[in-house]
CSV table of C-alpha atoms in Angstrom, one decimal:
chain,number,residue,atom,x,y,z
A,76,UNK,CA,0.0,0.0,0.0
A,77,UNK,CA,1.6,3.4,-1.1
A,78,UNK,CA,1.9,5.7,1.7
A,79,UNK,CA,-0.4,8.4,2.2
A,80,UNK,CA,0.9,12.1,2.4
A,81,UNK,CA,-1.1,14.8,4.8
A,82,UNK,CA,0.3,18.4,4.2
A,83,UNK,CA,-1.2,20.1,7.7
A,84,UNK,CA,-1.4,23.5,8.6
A,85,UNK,CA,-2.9,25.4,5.6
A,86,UNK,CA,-3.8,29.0,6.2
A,87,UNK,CA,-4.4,30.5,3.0
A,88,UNK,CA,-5.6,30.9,-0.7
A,89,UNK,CA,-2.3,30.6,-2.1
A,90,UNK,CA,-0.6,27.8,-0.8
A,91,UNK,CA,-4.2,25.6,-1.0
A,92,UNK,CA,-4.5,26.3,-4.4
A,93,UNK,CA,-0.6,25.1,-5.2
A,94,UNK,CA,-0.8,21.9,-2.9
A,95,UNK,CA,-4.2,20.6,-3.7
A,96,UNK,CA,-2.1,20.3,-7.7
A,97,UNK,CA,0.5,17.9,-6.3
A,98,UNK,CA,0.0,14.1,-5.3
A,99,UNK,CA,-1.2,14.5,-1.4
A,100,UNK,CA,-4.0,12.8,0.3
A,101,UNK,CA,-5.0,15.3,3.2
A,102,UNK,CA,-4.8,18.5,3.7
A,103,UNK,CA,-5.2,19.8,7.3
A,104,UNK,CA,-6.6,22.8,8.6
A,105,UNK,CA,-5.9,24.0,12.1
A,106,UNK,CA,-8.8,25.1,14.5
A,107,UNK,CA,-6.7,25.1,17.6
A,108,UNK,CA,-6.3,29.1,18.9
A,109,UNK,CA,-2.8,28.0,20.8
A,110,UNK,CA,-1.3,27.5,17.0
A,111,UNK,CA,0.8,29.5,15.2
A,112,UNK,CA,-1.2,28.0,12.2
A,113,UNK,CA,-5.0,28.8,13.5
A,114,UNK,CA,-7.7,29.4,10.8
A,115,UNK,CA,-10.9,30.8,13.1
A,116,UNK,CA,-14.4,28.6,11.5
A,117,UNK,CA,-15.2,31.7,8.8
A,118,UNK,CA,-11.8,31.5,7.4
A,119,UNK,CA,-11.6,27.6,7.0
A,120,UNK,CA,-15.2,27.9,5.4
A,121,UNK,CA,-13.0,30.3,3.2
A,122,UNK,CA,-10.7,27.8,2.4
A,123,UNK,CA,-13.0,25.2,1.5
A,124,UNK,CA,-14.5,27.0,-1.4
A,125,UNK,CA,-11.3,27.0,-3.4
A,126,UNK,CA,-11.0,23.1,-2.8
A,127,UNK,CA,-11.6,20.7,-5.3
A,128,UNK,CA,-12.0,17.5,-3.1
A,129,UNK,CA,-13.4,18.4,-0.2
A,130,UNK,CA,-13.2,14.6,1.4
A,131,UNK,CA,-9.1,15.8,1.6
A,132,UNK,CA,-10.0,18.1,4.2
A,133,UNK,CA,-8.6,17.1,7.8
A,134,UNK,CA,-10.2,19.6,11.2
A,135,UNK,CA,-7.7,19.5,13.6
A,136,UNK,CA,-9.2,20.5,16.6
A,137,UNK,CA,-8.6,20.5,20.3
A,138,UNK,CA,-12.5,20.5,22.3
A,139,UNK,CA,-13.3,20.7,25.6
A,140,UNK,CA,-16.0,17.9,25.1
A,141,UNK,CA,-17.6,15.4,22.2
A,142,UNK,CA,-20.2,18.2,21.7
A,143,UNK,CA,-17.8,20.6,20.3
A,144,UNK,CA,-16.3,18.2,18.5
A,145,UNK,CA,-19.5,17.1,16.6
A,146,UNK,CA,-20.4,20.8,16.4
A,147,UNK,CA,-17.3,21.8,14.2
A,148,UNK,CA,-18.0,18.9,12.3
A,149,UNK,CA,-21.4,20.1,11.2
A,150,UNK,CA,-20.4,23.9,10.7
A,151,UNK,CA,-17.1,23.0,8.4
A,152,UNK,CA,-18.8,20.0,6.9
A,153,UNK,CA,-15.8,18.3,7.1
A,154,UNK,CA,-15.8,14.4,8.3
A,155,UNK,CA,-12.3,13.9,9.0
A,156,UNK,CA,-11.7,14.9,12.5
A,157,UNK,CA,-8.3,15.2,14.4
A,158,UNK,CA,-8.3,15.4,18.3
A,159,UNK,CA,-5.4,16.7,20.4
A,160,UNK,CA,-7.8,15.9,23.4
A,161,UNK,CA,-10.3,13.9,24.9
A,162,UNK,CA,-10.4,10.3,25.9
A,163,UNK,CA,-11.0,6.9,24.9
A,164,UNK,CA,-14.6,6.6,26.0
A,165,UNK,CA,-15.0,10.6,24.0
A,166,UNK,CA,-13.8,9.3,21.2
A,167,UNK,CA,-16.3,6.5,21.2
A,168,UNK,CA,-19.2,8.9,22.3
A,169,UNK,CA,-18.3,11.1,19.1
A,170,UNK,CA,-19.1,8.3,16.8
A,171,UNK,CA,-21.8,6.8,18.4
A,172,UNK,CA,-23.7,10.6,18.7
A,173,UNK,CA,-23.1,11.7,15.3
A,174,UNK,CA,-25.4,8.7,14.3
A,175,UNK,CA,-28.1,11.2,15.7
A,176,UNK,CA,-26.5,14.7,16.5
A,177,UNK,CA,-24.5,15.1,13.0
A,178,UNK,CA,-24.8,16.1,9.5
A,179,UNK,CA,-22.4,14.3,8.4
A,180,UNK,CA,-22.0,10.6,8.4
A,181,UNK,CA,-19.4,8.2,9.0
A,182,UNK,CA,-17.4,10.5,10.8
A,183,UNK,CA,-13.6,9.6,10.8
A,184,UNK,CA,-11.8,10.3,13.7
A,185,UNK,CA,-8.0,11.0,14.0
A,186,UNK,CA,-6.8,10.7,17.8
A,187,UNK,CA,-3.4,12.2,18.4
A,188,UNK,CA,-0.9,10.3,21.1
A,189,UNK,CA,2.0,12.4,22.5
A,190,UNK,CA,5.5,10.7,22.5
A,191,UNK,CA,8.4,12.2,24.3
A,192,UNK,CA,12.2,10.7,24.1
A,193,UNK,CA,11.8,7.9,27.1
A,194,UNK,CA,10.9,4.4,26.5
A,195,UNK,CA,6.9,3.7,26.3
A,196,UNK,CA,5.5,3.3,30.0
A,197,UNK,CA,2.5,0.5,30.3
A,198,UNK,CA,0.4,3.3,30.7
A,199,UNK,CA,1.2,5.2,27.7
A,200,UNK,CA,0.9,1.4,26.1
A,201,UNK,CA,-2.7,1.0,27.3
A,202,UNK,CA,-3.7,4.9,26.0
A,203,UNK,CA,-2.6,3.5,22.4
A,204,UNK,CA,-3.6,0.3,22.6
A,205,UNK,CA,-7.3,1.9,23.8
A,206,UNK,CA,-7.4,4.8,21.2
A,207,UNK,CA,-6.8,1.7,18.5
A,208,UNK,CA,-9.9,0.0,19.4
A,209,UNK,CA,-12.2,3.2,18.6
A,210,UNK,CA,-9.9,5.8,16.3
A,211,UNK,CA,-9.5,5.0,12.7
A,212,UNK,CA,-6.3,6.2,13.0
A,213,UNK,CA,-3.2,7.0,15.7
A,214,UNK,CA,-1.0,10.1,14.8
A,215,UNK,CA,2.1,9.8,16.7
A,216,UNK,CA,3.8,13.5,17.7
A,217,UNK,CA,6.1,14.8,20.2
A,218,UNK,CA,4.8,15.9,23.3
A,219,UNK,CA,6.4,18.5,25.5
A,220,UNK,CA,4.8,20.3,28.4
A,221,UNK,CA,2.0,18.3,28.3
A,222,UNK,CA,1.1,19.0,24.6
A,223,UNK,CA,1.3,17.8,21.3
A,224,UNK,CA,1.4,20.3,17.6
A,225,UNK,CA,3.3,23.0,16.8
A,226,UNK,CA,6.8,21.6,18.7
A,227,UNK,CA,8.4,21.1,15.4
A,228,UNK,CA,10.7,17.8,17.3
A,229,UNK,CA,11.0,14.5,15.8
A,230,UNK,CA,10.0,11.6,18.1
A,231,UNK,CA,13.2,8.9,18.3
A,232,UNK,CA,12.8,6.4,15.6
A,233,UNK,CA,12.7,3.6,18.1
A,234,UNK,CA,10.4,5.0,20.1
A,235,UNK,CA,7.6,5.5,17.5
A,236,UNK,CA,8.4,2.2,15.6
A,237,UNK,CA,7.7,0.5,18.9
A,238,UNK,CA,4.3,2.8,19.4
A,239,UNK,CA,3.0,1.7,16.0
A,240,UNK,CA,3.4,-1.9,16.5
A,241,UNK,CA,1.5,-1.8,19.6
A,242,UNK,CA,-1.6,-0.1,17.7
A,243,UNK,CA,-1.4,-2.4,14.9
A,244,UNK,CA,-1.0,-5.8,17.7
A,245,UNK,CA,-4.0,-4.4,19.0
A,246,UNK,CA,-6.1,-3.5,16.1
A,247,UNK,CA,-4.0,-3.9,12.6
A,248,UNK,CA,-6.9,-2.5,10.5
A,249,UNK,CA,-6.4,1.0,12.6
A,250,UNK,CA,-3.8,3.2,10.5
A,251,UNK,CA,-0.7,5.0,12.1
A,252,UNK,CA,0.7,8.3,11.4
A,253,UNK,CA,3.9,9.6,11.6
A,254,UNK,CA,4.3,13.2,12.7
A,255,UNK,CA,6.6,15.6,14.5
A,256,UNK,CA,8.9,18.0,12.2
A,257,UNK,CA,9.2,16.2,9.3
A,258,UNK,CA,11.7,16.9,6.4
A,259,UNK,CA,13.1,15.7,3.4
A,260,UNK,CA,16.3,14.9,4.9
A,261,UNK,CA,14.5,12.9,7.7
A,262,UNK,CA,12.1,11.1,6.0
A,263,UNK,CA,15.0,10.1,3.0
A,264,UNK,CA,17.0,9.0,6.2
A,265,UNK,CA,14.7,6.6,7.6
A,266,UNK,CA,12.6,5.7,4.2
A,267,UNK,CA,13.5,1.8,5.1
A,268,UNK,CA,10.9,2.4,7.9
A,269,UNK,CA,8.7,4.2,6.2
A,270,UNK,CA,6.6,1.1,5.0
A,271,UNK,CA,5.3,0.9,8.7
A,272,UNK,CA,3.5,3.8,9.0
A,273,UNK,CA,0.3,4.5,6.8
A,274,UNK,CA,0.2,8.2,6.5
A,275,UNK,CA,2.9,11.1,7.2
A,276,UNK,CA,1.7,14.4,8.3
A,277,UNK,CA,4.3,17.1,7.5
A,278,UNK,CA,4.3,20.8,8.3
A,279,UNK,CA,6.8,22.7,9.8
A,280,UNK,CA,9.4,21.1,8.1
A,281,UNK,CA,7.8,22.3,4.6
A,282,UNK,CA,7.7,25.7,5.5
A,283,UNK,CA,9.3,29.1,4.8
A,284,UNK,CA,7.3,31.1,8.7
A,285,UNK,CA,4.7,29.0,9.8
A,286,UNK,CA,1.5,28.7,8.0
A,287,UNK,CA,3.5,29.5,5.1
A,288,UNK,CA,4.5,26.3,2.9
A,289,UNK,CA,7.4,26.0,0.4
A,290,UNK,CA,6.0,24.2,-2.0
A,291,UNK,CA,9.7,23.1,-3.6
A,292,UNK,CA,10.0,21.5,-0.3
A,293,UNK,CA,6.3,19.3,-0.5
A,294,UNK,CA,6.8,18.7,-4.1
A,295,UNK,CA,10.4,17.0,-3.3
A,296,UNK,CA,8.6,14.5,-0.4
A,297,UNK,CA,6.1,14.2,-2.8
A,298,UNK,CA,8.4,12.7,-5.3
A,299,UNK,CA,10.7,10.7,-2.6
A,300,UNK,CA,7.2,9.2,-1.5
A,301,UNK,CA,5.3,8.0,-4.6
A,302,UNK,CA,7.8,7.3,-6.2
């Protein structure tokens, strides 16, 4: 299975219009007011206009509750849902209430686990092996002071490799994302691991100030990727 590319943190006309031309599979938009990278709701409704596939569109969001959650997801229309909060059981109270409280159907829900340097505790294993039962997908990214986006540090190889094969012991048909500062120089350094992941999410590592993308630098992981 060719891997799947997500270019995250999209903030304007510009940039959408150049990236949704290239080979990429998501596009992320940031809802999240601690990020450098924030679009506010009228803005990303903005942005959607100018997209050609909408089902490419990825809210990353960080609510207080499920409600919120479900509530972006009916104001941007968009299905595929990235959570840098909330819990197992939210997660699973997300899908089961926008059977009756969304617009949108078949809601596909991201859940974002935190790594930091030290070696996977049991109960860092149990929060992955739980959010693989419900999410359709892990993304793995560096954690630090308690939160994960926008740190722009890699997670040790080791440590994530181990981290995916948990999710995938538990639950192989849940995808893993790689995440955390990615590059070209990075990804070309480990692209013998690569084929364990299912998606990477770059952002920072593609850009020229944040929120601004170099698209030289997407259309060169691009290439190293598909091809």
């Amino acid at each position: 299975m060719t891997l799947k590319i997500k270019v995250c943190g999209i903030t304007n006309e510009k940039d959408l219009e150049k990236i949704q031309k290239l080979d990429v599979d998501y596009m992320g938009f940031i809802n999240v007011e601690r990020s450098k990278r924030y679009v506010s709701i009228e803005k990303l409704e903005d942005l959607q206009k100018s997209l050609n596939d909408k089902d490419k569109s990825v809210l990353v969001i960080e609510p207080e509750n499920p409600y919120e959650a479900i509530s972006k997801a009916n104001m941007t229309k968009i299905r595929h849902l990235q959570l840098h909060s909330l819990t197992c059981p939210d997660v699973r109270y997300i899908l089961w209430g926008s059977q009756y409280y969304s617009n949108i159907k078949s809601l596909d829900i991201t859940k974002v686990v935190g790594l930091m340097d030290e070696k996977i505790s049991p109960e860092k294993q149990k929060e992955i092996e739980h959010n693989a039962l419900f999410a359709s997908n892990i993304l793995f990214d560096y954690k630090k002071d308690g939160l994960t986006g926008g740190t722009g540090s890699k997670i040790p190889l080791d440590t994530v490799l181990k981290a995916c094969k948990i999710a995938k012991n538990k639950h192989q048909n849940t995808d893993v994302t790689l995440s955390g500062g990615l590059d070209y120089d990075y990804l070309n350094d480990i692209k013998d691991n690569l084929h364990n992941f299912d998606c990477i999410d770059i952002n920072s590592g593609v850009e020229d100030s944040p929120g601004h993308k170099n698209i030289k630098k997407i259309k060169e992981i691009v290439n190293l990727i598909k091809e």
